Coordinates of C-alpha atoms and ligand atoms in Angstrom, one line a residue:
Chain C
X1 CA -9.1 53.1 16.9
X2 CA -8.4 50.1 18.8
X3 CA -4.8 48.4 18.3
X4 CA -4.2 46.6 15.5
X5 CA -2.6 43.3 14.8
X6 CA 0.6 42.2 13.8
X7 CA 2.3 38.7 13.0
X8 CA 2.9 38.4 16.4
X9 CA -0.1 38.3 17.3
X10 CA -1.3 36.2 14.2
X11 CA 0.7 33.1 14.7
X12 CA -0.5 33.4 18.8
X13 CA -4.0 32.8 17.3
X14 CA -3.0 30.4 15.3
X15 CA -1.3 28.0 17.3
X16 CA -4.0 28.8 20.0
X17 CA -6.3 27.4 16.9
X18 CA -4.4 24.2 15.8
X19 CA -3.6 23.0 19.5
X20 CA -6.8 23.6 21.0
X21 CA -5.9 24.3 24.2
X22 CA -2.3 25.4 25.5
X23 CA -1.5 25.7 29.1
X24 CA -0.8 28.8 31.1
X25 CA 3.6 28.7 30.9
X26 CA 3.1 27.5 27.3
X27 CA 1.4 30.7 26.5
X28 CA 3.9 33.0 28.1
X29 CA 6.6 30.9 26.3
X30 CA 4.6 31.2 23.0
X31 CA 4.3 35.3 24.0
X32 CA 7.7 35.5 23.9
X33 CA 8.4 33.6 21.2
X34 CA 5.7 35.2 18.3
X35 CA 7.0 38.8 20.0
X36 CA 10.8 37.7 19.1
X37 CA 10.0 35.9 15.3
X38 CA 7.9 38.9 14.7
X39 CA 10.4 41.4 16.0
X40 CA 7.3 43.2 18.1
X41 CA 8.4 44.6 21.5
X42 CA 7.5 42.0 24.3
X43 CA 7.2 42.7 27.7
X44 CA 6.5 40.1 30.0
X45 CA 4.0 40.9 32.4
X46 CA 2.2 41.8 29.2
X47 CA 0.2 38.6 27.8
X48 CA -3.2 40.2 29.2
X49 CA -3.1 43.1 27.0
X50 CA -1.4 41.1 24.1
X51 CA -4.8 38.4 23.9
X52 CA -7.2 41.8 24.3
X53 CA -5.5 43.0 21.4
X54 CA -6.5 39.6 19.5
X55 CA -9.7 39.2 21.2
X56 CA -10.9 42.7 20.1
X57 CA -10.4 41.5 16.7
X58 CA -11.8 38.2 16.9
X59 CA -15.0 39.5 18.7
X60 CA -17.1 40.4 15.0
X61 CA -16.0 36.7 14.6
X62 CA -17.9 35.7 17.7
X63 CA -14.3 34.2 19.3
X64 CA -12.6 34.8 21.7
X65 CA -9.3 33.5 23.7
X66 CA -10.6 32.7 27.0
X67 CA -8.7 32.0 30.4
X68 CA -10.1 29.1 32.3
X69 CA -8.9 26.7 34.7
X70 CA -8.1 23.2 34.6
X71 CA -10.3 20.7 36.5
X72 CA -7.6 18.5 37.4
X73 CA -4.7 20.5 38.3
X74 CA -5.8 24.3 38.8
X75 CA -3.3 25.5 36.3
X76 CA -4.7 28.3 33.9
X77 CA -5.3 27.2 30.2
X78 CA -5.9 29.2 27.4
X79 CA -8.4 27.9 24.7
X80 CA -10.3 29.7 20.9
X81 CA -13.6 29.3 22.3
X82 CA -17.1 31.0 20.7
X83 CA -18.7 33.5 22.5
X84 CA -22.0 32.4 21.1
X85 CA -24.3 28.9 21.7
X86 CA -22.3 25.7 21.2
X87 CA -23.4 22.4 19.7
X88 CA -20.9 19.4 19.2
X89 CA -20.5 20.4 15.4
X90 CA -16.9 21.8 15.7
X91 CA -16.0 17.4 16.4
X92 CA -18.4 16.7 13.1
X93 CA -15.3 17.2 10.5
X94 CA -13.7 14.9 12.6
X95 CA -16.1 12.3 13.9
X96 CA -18.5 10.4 12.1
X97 CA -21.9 10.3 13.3
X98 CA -22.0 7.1 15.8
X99 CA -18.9 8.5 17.3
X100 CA -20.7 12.1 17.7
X101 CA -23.4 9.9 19.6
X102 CA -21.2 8.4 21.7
X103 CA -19.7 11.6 22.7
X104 CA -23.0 13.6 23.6
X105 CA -23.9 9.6 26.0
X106 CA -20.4 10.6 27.5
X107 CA -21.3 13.7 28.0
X108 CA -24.9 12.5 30.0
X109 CA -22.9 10.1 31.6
X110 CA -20.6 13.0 33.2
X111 CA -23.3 15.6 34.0
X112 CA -25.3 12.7 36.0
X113 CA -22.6 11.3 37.4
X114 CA -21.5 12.4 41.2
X115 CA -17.7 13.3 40.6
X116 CA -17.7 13.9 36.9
X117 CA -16.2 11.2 35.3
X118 CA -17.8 7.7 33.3
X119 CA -16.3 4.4 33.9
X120 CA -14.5 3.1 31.1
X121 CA -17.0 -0.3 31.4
X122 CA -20.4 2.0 31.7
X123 CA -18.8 4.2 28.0
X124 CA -18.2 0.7 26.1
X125 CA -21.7 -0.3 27.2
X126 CA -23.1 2.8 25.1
X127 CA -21.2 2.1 22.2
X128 CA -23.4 -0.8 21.8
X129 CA -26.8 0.9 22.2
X130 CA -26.6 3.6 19.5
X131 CA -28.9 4.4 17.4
X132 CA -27.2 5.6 14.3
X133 CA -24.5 2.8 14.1
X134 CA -23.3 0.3 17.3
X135 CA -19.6 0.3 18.0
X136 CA -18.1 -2.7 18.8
X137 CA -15.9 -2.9 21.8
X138 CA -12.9 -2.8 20.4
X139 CA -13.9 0.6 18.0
X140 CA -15.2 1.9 21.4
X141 CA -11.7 1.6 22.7
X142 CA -10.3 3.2 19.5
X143 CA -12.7 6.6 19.2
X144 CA -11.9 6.5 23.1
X145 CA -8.5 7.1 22.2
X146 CA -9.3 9.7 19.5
X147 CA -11.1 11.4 22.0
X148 CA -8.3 11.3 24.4
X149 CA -5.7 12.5 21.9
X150 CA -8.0 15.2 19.9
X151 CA -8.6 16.6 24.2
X152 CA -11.9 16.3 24.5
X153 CA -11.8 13.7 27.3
X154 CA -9.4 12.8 29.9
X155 CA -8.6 9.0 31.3
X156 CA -7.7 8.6 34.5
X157 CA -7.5 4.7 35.6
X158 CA -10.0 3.6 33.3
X159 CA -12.5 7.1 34.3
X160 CA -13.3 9.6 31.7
X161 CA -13.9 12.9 32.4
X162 CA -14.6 16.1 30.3
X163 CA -11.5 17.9 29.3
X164 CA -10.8 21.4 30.0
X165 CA -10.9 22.1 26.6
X166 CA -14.0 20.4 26.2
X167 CA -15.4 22.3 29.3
X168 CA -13.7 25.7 28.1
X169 CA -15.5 25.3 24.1
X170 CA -18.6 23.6 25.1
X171 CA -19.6 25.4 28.0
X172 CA -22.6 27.6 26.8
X173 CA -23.9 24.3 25.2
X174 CA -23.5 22.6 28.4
X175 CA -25.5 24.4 30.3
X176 CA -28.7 24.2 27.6
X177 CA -28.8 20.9 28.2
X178 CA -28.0 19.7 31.6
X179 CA -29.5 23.0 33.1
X180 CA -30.3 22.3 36.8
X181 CA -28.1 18.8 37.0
X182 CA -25.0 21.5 36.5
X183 CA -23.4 23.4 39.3
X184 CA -21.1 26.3 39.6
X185 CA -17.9 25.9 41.9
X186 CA -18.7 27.6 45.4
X187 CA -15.4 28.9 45.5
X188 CA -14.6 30.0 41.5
X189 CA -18.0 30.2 40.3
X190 CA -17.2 28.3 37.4
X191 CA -19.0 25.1 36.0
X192 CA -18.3 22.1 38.1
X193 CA -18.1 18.7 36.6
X194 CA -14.8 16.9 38.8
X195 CA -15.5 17.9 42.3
X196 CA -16.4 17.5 45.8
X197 CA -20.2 17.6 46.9
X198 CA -21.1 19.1 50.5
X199 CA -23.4 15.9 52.2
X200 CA -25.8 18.9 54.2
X201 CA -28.8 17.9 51.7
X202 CA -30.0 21.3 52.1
X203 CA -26.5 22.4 51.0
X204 CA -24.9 20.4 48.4
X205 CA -22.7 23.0 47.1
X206 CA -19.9 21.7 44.7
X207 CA -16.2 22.4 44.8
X208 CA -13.4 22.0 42.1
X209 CA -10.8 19.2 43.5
X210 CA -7.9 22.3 43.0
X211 CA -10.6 25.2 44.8
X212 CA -11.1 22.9 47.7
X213 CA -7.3 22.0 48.0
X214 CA -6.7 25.9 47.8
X215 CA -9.5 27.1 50.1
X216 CA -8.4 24.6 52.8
X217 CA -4.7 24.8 52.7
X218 CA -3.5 24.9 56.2
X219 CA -6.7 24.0 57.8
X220 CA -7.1 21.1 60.2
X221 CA -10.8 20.8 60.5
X222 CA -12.9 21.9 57.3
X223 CA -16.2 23.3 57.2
X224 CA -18.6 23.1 54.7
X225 CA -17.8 27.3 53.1
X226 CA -21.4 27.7 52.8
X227 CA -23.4 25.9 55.4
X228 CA -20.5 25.5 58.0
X229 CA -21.1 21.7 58.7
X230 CA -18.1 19.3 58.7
X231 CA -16.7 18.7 55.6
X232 CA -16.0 14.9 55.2
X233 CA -13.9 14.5 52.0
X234 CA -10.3 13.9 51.8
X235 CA -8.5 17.6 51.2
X236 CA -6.4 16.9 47.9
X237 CA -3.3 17.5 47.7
X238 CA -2.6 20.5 44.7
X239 CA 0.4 20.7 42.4
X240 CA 1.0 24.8 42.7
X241 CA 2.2 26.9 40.1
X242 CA 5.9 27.4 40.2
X243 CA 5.5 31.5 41.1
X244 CA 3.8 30.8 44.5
X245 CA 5.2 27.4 45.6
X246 CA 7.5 28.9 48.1
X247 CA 4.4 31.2 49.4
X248 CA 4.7 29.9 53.0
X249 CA 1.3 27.6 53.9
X250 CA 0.3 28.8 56.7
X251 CA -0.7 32.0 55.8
X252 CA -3.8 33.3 54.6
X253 CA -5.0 30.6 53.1
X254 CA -7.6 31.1 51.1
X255 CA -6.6 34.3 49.6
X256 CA -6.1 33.1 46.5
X257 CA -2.3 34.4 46.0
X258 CA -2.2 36.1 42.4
X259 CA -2.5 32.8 40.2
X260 CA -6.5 33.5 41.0
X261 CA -7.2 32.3 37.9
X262 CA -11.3 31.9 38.2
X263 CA -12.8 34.9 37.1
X264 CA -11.5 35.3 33.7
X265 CA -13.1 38.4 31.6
X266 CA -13.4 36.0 28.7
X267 CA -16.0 33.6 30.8
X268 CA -17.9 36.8 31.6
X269 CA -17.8 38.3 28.0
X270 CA -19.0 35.3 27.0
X271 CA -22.0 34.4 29.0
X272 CA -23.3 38.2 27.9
X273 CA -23.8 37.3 24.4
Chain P
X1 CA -16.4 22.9 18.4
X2 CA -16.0 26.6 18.8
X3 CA -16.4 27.5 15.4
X4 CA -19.5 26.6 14.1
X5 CA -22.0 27.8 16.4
X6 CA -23.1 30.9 14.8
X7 CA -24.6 28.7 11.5
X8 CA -28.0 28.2 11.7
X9 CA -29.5 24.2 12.3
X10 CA -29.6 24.0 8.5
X11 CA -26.6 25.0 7.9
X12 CA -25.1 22.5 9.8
X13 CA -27.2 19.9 8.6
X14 CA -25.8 21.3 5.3
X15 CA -22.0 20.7 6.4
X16 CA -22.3 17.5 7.5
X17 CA -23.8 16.1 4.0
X18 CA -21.3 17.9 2.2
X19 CA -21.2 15.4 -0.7
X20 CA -24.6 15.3 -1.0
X21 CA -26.2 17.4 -3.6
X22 CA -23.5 19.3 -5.0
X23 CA -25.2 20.6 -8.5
X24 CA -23.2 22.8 -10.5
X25 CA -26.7 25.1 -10.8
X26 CA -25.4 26.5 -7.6
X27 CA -23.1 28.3 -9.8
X28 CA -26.1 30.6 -10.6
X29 CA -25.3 31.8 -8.0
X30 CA -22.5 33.9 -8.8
X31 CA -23.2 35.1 -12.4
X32 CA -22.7 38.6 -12.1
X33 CA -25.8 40.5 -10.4
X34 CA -26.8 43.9 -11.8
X35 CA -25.4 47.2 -10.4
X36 CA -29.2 47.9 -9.6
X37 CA -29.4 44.8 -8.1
X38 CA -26.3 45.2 -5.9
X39 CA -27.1 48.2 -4.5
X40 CA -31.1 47.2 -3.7
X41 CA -29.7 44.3 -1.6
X42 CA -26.9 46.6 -0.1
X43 CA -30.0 49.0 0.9
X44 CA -31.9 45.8 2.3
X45 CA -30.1 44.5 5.0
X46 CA -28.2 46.6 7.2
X47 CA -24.7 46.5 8.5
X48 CA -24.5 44.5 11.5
X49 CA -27.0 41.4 9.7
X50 CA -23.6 42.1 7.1
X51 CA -20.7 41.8 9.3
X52 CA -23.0 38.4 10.5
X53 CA -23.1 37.4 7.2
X54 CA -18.9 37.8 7.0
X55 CA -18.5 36.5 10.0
X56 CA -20.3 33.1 9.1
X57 CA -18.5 32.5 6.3
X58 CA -15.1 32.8 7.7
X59 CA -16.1 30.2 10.5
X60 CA -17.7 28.1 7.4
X61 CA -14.5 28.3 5.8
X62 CA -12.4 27.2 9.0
X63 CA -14.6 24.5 10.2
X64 CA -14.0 22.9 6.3
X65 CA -10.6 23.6 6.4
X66 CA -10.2 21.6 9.2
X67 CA -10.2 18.4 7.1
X68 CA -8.5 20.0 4.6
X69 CA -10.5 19.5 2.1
X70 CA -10.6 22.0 -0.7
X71 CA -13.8 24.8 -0.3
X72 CA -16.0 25.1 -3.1
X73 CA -17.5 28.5 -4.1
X74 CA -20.9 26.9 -4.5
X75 CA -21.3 25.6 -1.0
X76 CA -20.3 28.7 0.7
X77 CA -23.0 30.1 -1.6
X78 CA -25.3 27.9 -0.5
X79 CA -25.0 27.0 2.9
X80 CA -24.0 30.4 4.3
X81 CA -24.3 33.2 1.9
X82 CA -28.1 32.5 0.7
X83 CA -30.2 35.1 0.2
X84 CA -27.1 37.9 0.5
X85 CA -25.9 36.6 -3.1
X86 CA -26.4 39.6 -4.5
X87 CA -23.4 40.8 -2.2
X88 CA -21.4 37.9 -2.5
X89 CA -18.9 40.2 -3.8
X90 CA -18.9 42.7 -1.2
X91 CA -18.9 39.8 1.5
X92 CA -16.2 37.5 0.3
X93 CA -14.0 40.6 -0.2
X94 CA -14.2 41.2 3.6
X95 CA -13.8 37.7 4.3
X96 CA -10.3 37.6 2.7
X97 CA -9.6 40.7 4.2
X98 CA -10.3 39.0 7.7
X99 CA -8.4 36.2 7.0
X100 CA -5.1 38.2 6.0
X101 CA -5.7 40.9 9.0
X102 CA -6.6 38.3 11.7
X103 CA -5.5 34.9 11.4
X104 CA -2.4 35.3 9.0
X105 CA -4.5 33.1 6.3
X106 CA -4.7 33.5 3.0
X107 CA -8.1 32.1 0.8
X108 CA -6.3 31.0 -2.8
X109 CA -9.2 30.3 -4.9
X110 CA -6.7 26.9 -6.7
X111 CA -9.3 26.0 -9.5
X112 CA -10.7 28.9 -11.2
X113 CA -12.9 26.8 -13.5
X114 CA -14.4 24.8 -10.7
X115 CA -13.7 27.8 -7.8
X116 CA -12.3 25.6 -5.4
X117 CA -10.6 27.2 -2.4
X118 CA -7.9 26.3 0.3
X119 CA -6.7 28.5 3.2
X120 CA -2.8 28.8 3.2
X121 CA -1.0 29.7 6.3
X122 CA 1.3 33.0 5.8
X123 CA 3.7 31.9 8.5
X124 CA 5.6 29.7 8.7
X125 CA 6.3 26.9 11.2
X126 CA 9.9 27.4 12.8
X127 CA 12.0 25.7 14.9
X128 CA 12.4 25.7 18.8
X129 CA 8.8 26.9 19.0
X130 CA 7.7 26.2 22.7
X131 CA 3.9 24.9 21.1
X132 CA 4.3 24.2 17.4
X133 CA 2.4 26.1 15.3
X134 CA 1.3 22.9 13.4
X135 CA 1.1 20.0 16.0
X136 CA 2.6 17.2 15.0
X137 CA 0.8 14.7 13.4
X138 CA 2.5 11.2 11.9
X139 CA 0.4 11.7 8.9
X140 CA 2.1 14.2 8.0
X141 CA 5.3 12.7 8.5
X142 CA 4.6 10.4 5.8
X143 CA 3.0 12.9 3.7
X144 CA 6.7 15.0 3.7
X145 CA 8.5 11.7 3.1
X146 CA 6.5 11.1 0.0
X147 CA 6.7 14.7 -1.2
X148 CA 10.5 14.6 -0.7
X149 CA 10.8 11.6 -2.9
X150 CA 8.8 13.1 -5.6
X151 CA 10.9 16.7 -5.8
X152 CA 14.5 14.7 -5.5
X153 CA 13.1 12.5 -8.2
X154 CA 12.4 15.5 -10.5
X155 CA 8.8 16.0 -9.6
X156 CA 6.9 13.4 -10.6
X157 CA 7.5 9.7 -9.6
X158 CA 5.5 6.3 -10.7
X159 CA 3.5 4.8 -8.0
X160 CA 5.2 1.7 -7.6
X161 CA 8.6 3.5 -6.6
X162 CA 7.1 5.5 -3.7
X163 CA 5.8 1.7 -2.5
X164 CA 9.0 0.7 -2.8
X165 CA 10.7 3.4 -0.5
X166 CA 8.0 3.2 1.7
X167 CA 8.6 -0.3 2.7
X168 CA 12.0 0.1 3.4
X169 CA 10.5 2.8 6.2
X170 CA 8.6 -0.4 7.5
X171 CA 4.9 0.7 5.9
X172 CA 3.8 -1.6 3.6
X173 CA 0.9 -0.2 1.9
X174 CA -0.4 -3.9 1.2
X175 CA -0.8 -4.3 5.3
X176 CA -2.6 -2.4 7.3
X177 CA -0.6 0.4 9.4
X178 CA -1.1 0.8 13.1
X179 CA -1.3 4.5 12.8
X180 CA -1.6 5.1 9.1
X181 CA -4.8 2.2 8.5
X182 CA -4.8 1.8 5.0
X183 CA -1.5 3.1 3.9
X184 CA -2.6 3.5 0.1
X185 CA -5.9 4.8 0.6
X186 CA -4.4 7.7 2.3
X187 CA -2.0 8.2 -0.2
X188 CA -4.2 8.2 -3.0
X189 CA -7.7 9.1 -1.4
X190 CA -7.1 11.5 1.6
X191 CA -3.9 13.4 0.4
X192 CA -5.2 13.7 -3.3
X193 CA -8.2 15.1 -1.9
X194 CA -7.1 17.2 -0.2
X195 CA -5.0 18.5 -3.1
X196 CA -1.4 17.7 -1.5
X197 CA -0.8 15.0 -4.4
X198 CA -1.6 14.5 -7.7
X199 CA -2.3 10.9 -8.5
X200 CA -3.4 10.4 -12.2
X201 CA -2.8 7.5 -14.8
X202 CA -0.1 7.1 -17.1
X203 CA -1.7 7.2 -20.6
X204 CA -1.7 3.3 -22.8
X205 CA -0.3 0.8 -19.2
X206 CA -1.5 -2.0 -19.0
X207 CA -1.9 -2.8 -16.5
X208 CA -2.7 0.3 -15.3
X209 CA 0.0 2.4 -13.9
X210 CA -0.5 5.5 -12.0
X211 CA 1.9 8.5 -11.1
X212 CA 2.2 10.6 -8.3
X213 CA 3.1 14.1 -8.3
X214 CA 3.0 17.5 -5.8
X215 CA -0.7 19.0 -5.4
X216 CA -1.7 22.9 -5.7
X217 CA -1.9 22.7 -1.8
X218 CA 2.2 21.1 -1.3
X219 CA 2.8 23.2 -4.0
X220 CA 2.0 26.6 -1.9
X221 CA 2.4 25.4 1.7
X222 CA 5.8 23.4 1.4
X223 CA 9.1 25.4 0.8
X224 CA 10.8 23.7 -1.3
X225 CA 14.1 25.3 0.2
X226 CA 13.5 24.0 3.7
X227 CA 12.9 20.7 2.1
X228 CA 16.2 20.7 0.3
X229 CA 17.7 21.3 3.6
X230 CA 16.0 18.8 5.5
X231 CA 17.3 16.1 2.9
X232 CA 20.7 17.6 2.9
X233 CA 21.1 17.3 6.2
X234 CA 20.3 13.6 5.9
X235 CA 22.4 12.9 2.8
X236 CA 25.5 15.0 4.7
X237 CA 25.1 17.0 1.4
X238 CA 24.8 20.8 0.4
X239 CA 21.2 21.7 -1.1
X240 CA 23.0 23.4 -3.8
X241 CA 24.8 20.5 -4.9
X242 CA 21.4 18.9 -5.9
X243 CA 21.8 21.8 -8.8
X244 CA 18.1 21.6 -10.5
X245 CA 16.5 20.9 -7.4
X246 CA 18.2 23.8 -5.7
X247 CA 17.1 26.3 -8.8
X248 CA 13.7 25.1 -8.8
X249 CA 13.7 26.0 -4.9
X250 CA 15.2 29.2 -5.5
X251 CA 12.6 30.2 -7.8
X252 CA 9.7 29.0 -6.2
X253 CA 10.9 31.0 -3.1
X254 CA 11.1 34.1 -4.6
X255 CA 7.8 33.3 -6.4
X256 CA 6.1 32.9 -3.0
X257 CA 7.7 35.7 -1.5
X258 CA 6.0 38.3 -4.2
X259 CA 2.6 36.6 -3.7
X260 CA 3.2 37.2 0.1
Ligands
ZN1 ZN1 -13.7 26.1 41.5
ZN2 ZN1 -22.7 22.8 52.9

């Protein structure tokens, strides 16, 4: 018999539940922390087994605690997401109907958009075409905010983009909908919403802003990782994980050093069901 | 939006008109079903459609919980447990069992006449967690303040008084709040419902005068101890030398610890 749960464990869940979405040093700090108040033996490089050991009780629940990466910086998150089909119904105690609307137009706005993001002006334009109940501008601006602070969206200078949270919990519904306007990440093979586009029109493969910034580190003249031609975006610039910040940059690098964070079991288990 | 996804179209539908059509004939639906009965449906669907059946509920119940709204039997019966009524037993038994083993929740039915449930945490929040286990949230800020005044007041306070200490704070439930909105809607509305006060009238006022007092949901999530602390740390002052406030904590702490 599989092993079974204690408190530490329990308030893991729990916090993982009433946060959303915790980042990947919060959860080795939260490890710690439910091992210590629960007086469970902790051992560091133990967190992996520790979330099986939830997960394999949460699965006749159809949850799970899944690994993904952020968008924006390439830091591992951890968020309760269901292993089965998604709709937007987990915002509906929340959100009132209108407000619901206006998320899902978001949502269309993102998927059809280039670089995954809706301009603040094209969002407040929406508001005022919906069919269950207009918004006026300044309510707009408010469920905006809501949005922002409950982590479904991000803002960036006025440009809204899907949160990893939102990504992470909505992904199987995701792909119902958009189906072919959605692509997977050349480099991670996750779904790719902020990224860069390869021009080759036969090409067009998609890259996460972090995957491209890891996969040409140290490289002077990018190519395109699937077609070869010259890839014309600016590189960005990543923010690395503390652990491998002092990895020297010229070597190897697009061996992922061990923060390879992309191919989570969770995202696999997930998809099967 | 994770936990909802195994309910069917209907049931969702369902959720979202939760006031709508809330008959108490749904209670039929849990007079006591025959031992024959039992074990015919027990014999009709087979284990895995049953651990289903579980496992929608408890994502029912957490999705609800959410707004914090107390659960009624009825609804669970109606929106999730269906045509597996004859097990309801069998299922809801499981279901508590899940929440106890799994999430460190316990489902405390608060209203037996009206079977009303709420889900109360078993831990507790502590300090110097690195992510809280209950994010902070300004409503409940104020919702701590008011309960405070109502305990070091001897439990049960008139209306006006809570206004009163409120405005010194700067929130004046006759203006709308910046975060709060209508300060004594949520006072009165949102915390009554979801049963952290009590806010009934006092018998012959008139005018009208109404008093507030702890709900069943304070009442079994809130120590009263930490409390006591909290204010006695802000008044410089030992909890114990608030003497019948500090016995009532006492009690009500070892009260919860033998439910635990
Ligand atoms: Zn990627
Ligand atoms: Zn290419």
């Amino acid at each position: 018999m599989a092993r079974p749960m204690g408190d530490s464990h329990r308030r893991f869940l729990q916090t993982i539940m009433s946060n959303g979405i915790i980042d990947g040093s919060q959860a080795k700090a939260l490890h710690k922390h439910c091992c210590d108040v629960a007086g469970a033996n902790y051992s560091q490089d133990r967190l992996d087994e520790f979330i099986d050991v939830i997960n394999l009780h949460l699965q006749p629940m159809f949850m799970h605690i899944r690994k993904g990466m952020s968008e924006e910086d390439g830091l591992q998150y951890y968020a309760l997401v269901n292993t089965a089909e998604t709709e937007v119904t987990r915002m509906s105690s929340d959100y009132a109907d209108n407000e619901l609307e206006l998320f899902r137009k978001i949502m269309d706005l993102v998927a059809e958009s280039d670089n995954g993001t809706a301009s603040s002006t094209d969002i407040l334009n929406c508001g005022d075409a919906l069919l269950s109940k207009k918004l006026k501008k300044k309510e707009t601006e408010q469920v905006l905010n809501k949005f922002v602070q409950n982590k479904w969206l991000t803002e960036k200078h006025g440009e809204y983009s899907l949160s990893t949270r939102c990504i992470m919990e909505m992904e199987p519904y995701l792909r119902t909908i958009y189906q072919d306007l959605l692509k997977n990440c050349h480099v991670c093979d996750n779904i790719a919403f902020q990224c860069q586009m390869c021009e080759n029109p036969d090409c067009g493969i998609r890259m996460h802003l972090p995957c491209v910034a890891r996969y040409f580190r140290g490289r002077s003249d990018p190519h395109c990782p699937a077609c070869n031609e010259f890839w014309p975006h600016e590189i960005p610039e990543m923010h690395r994980p503390l652990a491998s910040q002092s990895q020297p940059s010229s070597a190897k690098e697009n061996t992922a050093p061990r923060s390879t964070p992309l191919t989570s079991q969770g995202r696999r288990s997930g998809r099967r069901l | 939006m994770s936990q909802r996804k195994r309910l069917s179209a209907s049931q969702n539908k369902a959720a979202n008109q939760r006031s709508k059509a809330e008959s108490d004939d749904e209670e039929d639906a849990f007079t006591q079903p025959s031992l024959s009965q039992v074990q015919r449906a027990k014999e009709s669907f087979t284990p895995i459609q049953i651990d289903r059946k579980v496992a929608e509920v408890v994502q029912f119940i957490l999705i609800k919980d959410q707004r914090k709204v107390p659960i009624r039997r009825a609804d669970i019966a109606k929106h999730v447990i269906k045509e597996y009524r004859a097990i309801h037993q069998d299922i809801m038994k499981r279901v508590i069992h899940t929440f106890d083993q799994v999430f460190g929740l316990k489902l405390v039915e608060i209203d037996p006449k009206s079977h009303l449930y709420i889900l109360v945490n078993k831990l507790e929040a502590l300090p110097e967690e690195p992510v809280s286990l209950i994010p902070a949230n300004p409503k409940h800020g104020l919702l701590f303040t008011i309960l405070s005044v109502i305990f070091m007041k001897g439990g049960v306070v008139k209306e006006a008084l809570v206004w009163g200490f409120l405005k010194k704070l700067r929130v004046d439930p006759g203006e709308r709040h910046d975060i709060f909105g209508d300060v004594k809607k949520l006072v009165t509305d949102e915390f009554v419902r979801q049963k952290y006060l009590e806010y009934v009238r006092i018998p012959h006022t008139e005018p009208m005068e109404f008093e507030l007092r702890w709900g069943v949901r304070a009442d079994k999530e809130i120590n009263k101890m930490k409390l006591l602390e909290i204010v006695g740390k802000l008044f410089d002052q030992e909890p114990s030398s608030w003497t019948q406030q500090y016995r009532e904590a006492t009690a009500a702490g070892s009260q919860s610890q033998s439910q635990r």
